[in-house]
Amino acid sequence: MVMFEPFNSNGRKRSAVYHATRLAMLHDRLARKLEQVDHAAYQVEQAATALIEATCQPAVDRPIMPRAASLHMDAGQTLGL
């Protein structure tokens, strides 16, 4: 953190230095946030690619659940989804 002298006759000069320093700090903070967004976007792209690959697999010719093990639900029951 930058420390400044107490207000004196060079107040305008001090103000310009303060604003330049503040702008540089905000610029650095924005750059870090943009890097975080880029990283998160990359992770989303990877997850989307994995999902597409998983859903585009050829279908298997056998049923997922044998007919003998069919689902039976009583009235008022839900799947809990």
JSON list of C-alpha atoms in Angstrom, two decimals:
[
{"chain": "A", "resi": 1, "resn": "MET", "atom": "CA", "xyz": [0.00, 0.00, 0.00]},
{"chain": "A", "resi": 2, "resn": "VAL", "atom": "CA", "xyz": [1.27, 3.48, -0.83]},
{"chain": "A", "resi": 3, "resn": "MET", "atom": "CA", "xyz": [1.40, 6.06, 1.96]},
{"chain": "A", "resi": 4, "resn": "PHE", "atom": "CA", "xyz": [1.01, 9.74, 1.17]},
{"chain": "A", "resi": 5, "resn": "GLU", "atom": "CA", "xyz": [2.14, 12.84, 3.00]},
{"chain": "A", "resi": 6, "resn": "PRO", "atom": "CA", "xyz": [-0.48, 14.91, 4.79]},
{"chain": "A", "resi": 7, "resn": "PHE", "atom": "CA", "xyz": [-2.26, 17.39, 2.56]},
{"chain": "A", "resi": 8, "resn": "ASN", "atom": "CA", "xyz": [0.05, 20.21, 1.55]},
{"chain": "A", "resi": 9, "resn": "SER", "atom": "CA", "xyz": [0.44, 22.81, -1.18]},
{"chain": "A", "resi": 10, "resn": "ASN", "atom": "CA", "xyz": [1.07, 20.04, -3.72]},
{"chain": "A", "resi": 11, "resn": "GLY", "atom": "CA", "xyz": [-2.42, 18.63, -3.23]},
{"chain": "A", "resi": 12, "resn": "ARG", "atom": "CA", "xyz": [-3.14, 18.38, -6.95]},
{"chain": "A", "resi": 13, "resn": "LYS", "atom": "CA", "xyz": [0.09, 16.54, -7.59]},
{"chain": "A", "resi": 14, "resn": "ARG", "atom": "CA", "xyz": [-0.64, 14.18, -4.68]},
{"chain": "A", "resi": 15, "resn": "SER", "atom": "CA", "xyz": [-4.18, 13.65, -5.95]},
{"chain": "A", "resi": 16, "resn": "ALA", "atom": "CA", "xyz": [-2.89, 12.69, -9.40]},
{"chain": "A", "resi": 17, "resn": "VAL", "atom": "CA", "xyz": [-0.49, 10.17, -7.88]},
{"chain": "A", "resi": 18, "resn": "TYR", "atom": "CA", "xyz": [-3.28, 8.73, -5.72]},
{"chain": "A", "resi": 19, "resn": "HIS", "atom": "CA", "xyz": [-5.64, 8.35, -8.68]},
{"chain": "A", "resi": 20, "resn": "ALA", "atom": "CA", "xyz": [-2.93, 6.80, -10.85]},
{"chain": "A", "resi": 21, "resn": "THR", "atom": "CA", "xyz": [-2.11, 4.31, -8.08]},
{"chain": "A", "resi": 22, "resn": "ARG", "atom": "CA", "xyz": [-5.79, 3.49, -7.52]},
{"chain": "A", "resi": 23, "resn": "LEU", "atom": "CA", "xyz": [-6.31, 3.00, -11.26]},
{"chain": "A", "resi": 24, "resn": "ALA", "atom": "CA", "xyz": [-3.33, 0.63, -11.41]},
{"chain": "A", "resi": 25, "resn": "MET", "atom": "CA", "xyz": [-4.70, -1.39, -8.47]},
{"chain": "A", "resi": 26, "resn": "LEU", "atom": "CA", "xyz": [-8.14, -1.63, -10.08]},
{"chain": "A", "resi": 27, "resn": "HIS", "atom": "CA", "xyz": [-6.57, -2.65, -13.38]},
{"chain": "A", "resi": 28, "resn": "ASP", "atom": "CA", "xyz": [-4.67, -5.47, -11.66]},
{"chain": "A", "resi": 29, "resn": "ARG", "atom": "CA", "xyz": [-7.82, -6.62, -9.86]},
{"chain": "A", "resi": 30, "resn": "LEU", "atom": "CA", "xyz": [-9.76, -6.66, -13.14]},
{"chain": "A", "resi": 31, "resn": "ALA", "atom": "CA", "xyz": [-6.99, -8.64, -14.85]},
{"chain": "A", "resi": 32, "resn": "ARG", "atom": "CA", "xyz": [-7.12, -11.28, -12.08]},
{"chain": "A", "resi": 33, "resn": "LYS", "atom": "CA", "xyz": [-10.92, -11.52, -12.34]},
{"chain": "A", "resi": 34, "resn": "LEU", "atom": "CA", "xyz": [-10.73, -11.96, -16.11]},
{"chain": "A", "resi": 35, "resn": "GLU", "atom": "CA", "xyz": [-8.23, -14.80, -15.62]},
{"chain": "A", "resi": 36, "resn": "GLN", "atom": "CA", "xyz": [-10.67, -16.45, -13.19]},
{"chain": "A", "resi": 37, "resn": "VAL", "atom": "CA", "xyz": [-13.51, -16.09, -15.72]},
{"chain": "A", "resi": 38, "resn": "ASP", "atom": "CA", "xyz": [-11.34, -17.58, -18.48]},
{"chain": "A", "resi": 39, "resn": "HIS", "atom": "CA", "xyz": [-10.47, -20.54, -16.24]},
{"chain": "A", "resi": 40, "resn": "ALA", "atom": "CA", "xyz": [-14.14, -21.11, -15.34]},
{"chain": "A", "resi": 41, "resn": "ALA", "atom": "CA", "xyz": [-15.15, -20.89, -19.01]},
{"chain": "A", "resi": 42, "resn": "TYR", "atom": "CA", "xyz": [-12.49, -23.49, -19.87]},
{"chain": "A", "resi": 43, "resn": "GLN", "atom": "CA", "xyz": [-13.90, -25.83, -17.21]},
{"chain": "A", "resi": 44, "resn": "VAL", "atom": "CA", "xyz": [-17.43, -25.38, -18.61]},
{"chain": "A", "resi": 45, "resn": "GLU", "atom": "CA", "xyz": [-16.18, -26.15, -22.13]},
{"chain": "A", "resi": 46, "resn": "GLN", "atom": "CA", "xyz": [-14.48, -29.32, -20.86]},
{"chain": "A", "resi": 47, "resn": "ALA", "atom": "CA", "xyz": [-17.64, -30.44, -19.04]},
{"chain": "A", "resi": 48, "resn": "ALA", "atom": "CA", "xyz": [-19.77, -29.74, -22.13]},
{"chain": "A", "resi": 49, "resn": "THR", "atom": "CA", "xyz": [-17.37, -31.75, -24.29]},
{"chain": "A", "resi": 50, "resn": "ALA", "atom": "CA", "xyz": [-17.53, -34.68, -21.85]},
{"chain": "A", "resi": 51, "resn": "LEU", "atom": "CA", "xyz": [-21.34, -34.50, -21.79]},
{"chain": "A", "resi": 52, "resn": "ILE", "atom": "CA", "xyz": [-21.55, -34.46, -25.59]},
{"chain": "A", "resi": 53, "resn": "GLU", "atom": "CA", "xyz": [-19.19, -37.41, -25.85]},
{"chain": "A", "resi": 54, "resn": "ALA", "atom": "CA", "xyz": [-21.17, -39.34, -23.24]},
{"chain": "A", "resi": 55, "resn": "THR", "atom": "CA", "xyz": [-24.52, -38.71, -24.93]},
{"chain": "A", "resi": 56, "resn": "CYS", "atom": "CA", "xyz": [-23.28, -39.48, -28.44]},
{"chain": "A", "resi": 57, "resn": "GLN", "atom": "CA", "xyz": [-22.20, -43.04, -27.58]},
{"chain": "A", "resi": 58, "resn": "PRO", "atom": "CA", "xyz": [-23.89, -45.69, -29.74]},
{"chain": "A", "resi": 59, "resn": "ALA", "atom": "CA", "xyz": [-27.00, -47.17, -28.17]},
{"chain": "A", "resi": 60, "resn": "VAL", "atom": "CA", "xyz": [-26.73, -50.68, -26.74]},
{"chain": "A", "resi": 61, "resn": "ASP", "atom": "CA", "xyz": [-29.17, -53.19, -28.22]},
{"chain": "A", "resi": 62, "resn": "ARG", "atom": "CA", "xyz": [-30.15, -54.62, -24.83]},
{"chain": "A", "resi": 63, "resn": "PRO", "atom": "CA", "xyz": [-32.60, -52.95, -22.45]},
{"chain": "A", "resi": 64, "resn": "ILE", "atom": "CA", "xyz": [-31.20, -51.14, -19.44]},
{"chain": "A", "resi": 65, "resn": "MET", "atom": "CA", "xyz": [-33.42, -53.03, -17.00]},
{"chain": "A", "resi": 66, "resn": "PRO", "atom": "CA", "xyz": [-34.66, -56.58, -17.62]},
{"chain": "A", "resi": 67, "resn": "ARG", "atom": "CA", "xyz": [-38.44, -56.83, -17.95]},
{"chain": "A", "resi": 68, "resn": "ALA", "atom": "CA", "xyz": [-38.66, -59.10, -14.88]},
{"chain": "A", "resi": 69, "resn": "ALA", "atom": "CA", "xyz": [-37.30, -56.28, -12.70]},
{"chain": "A", "resi": 70, "resn": "SER", "atom": "CA", "xyz": [-39.79, -53.67, -13.81]},
{"chain": "A", "resi": 71, "resn": "LEU", "atom": "CA", "xyz": [-40.56, -50.77, -11.52]},
{"chain": "A", "resi": 72, "resn": "HIS", "atom": "CA", "xyz": [-43.70, -51.02, -9.41]},
{"chain": "A", "resi": 73, "resn": "MET", "atom": "CA", "xyz": [-45.05, -47.93, -7.65]},
{"chain": "A", "resi": 74, "resn": "ASP", "atom": "CA", "xyz": [-48.05, -47.64, -5.40]},
{"chain": "A", "resi": 75, "resn": "ALA", "atom": "CA", "xyz": [-50.49, -44.74, -5.67]},
{"chain": "A", "resi": 76, "resn": "GLY", "atom": "CA", "xyz": [-49.04, -41.57, -4.20]},
{"chain": "A", "resi": 77, "resn": "GLN", "atom": "CA", "xyz": [-45.40, -42.63, -4.60]},
{"chain": "A", "resi": 78, "resn": "THR", "atom": "CA", "xyz": [-42.93, -40.56, -6.59]},
{"chain": "A", "resi": 79, "resn": "LEU", "atom": "CA", "xyz": [-39.48, -41.19, -7.99]},
{"chain": "A", "resi": 80, "resn": "GLY", "atom": "CA", "xyz": [-38.07, -38.43, -5.81]},
{"chain": "A", "resi": 81, "resn": "LEU", "atom": "CA", "xyz": [-36.65, -36.44, -8.68]}
]
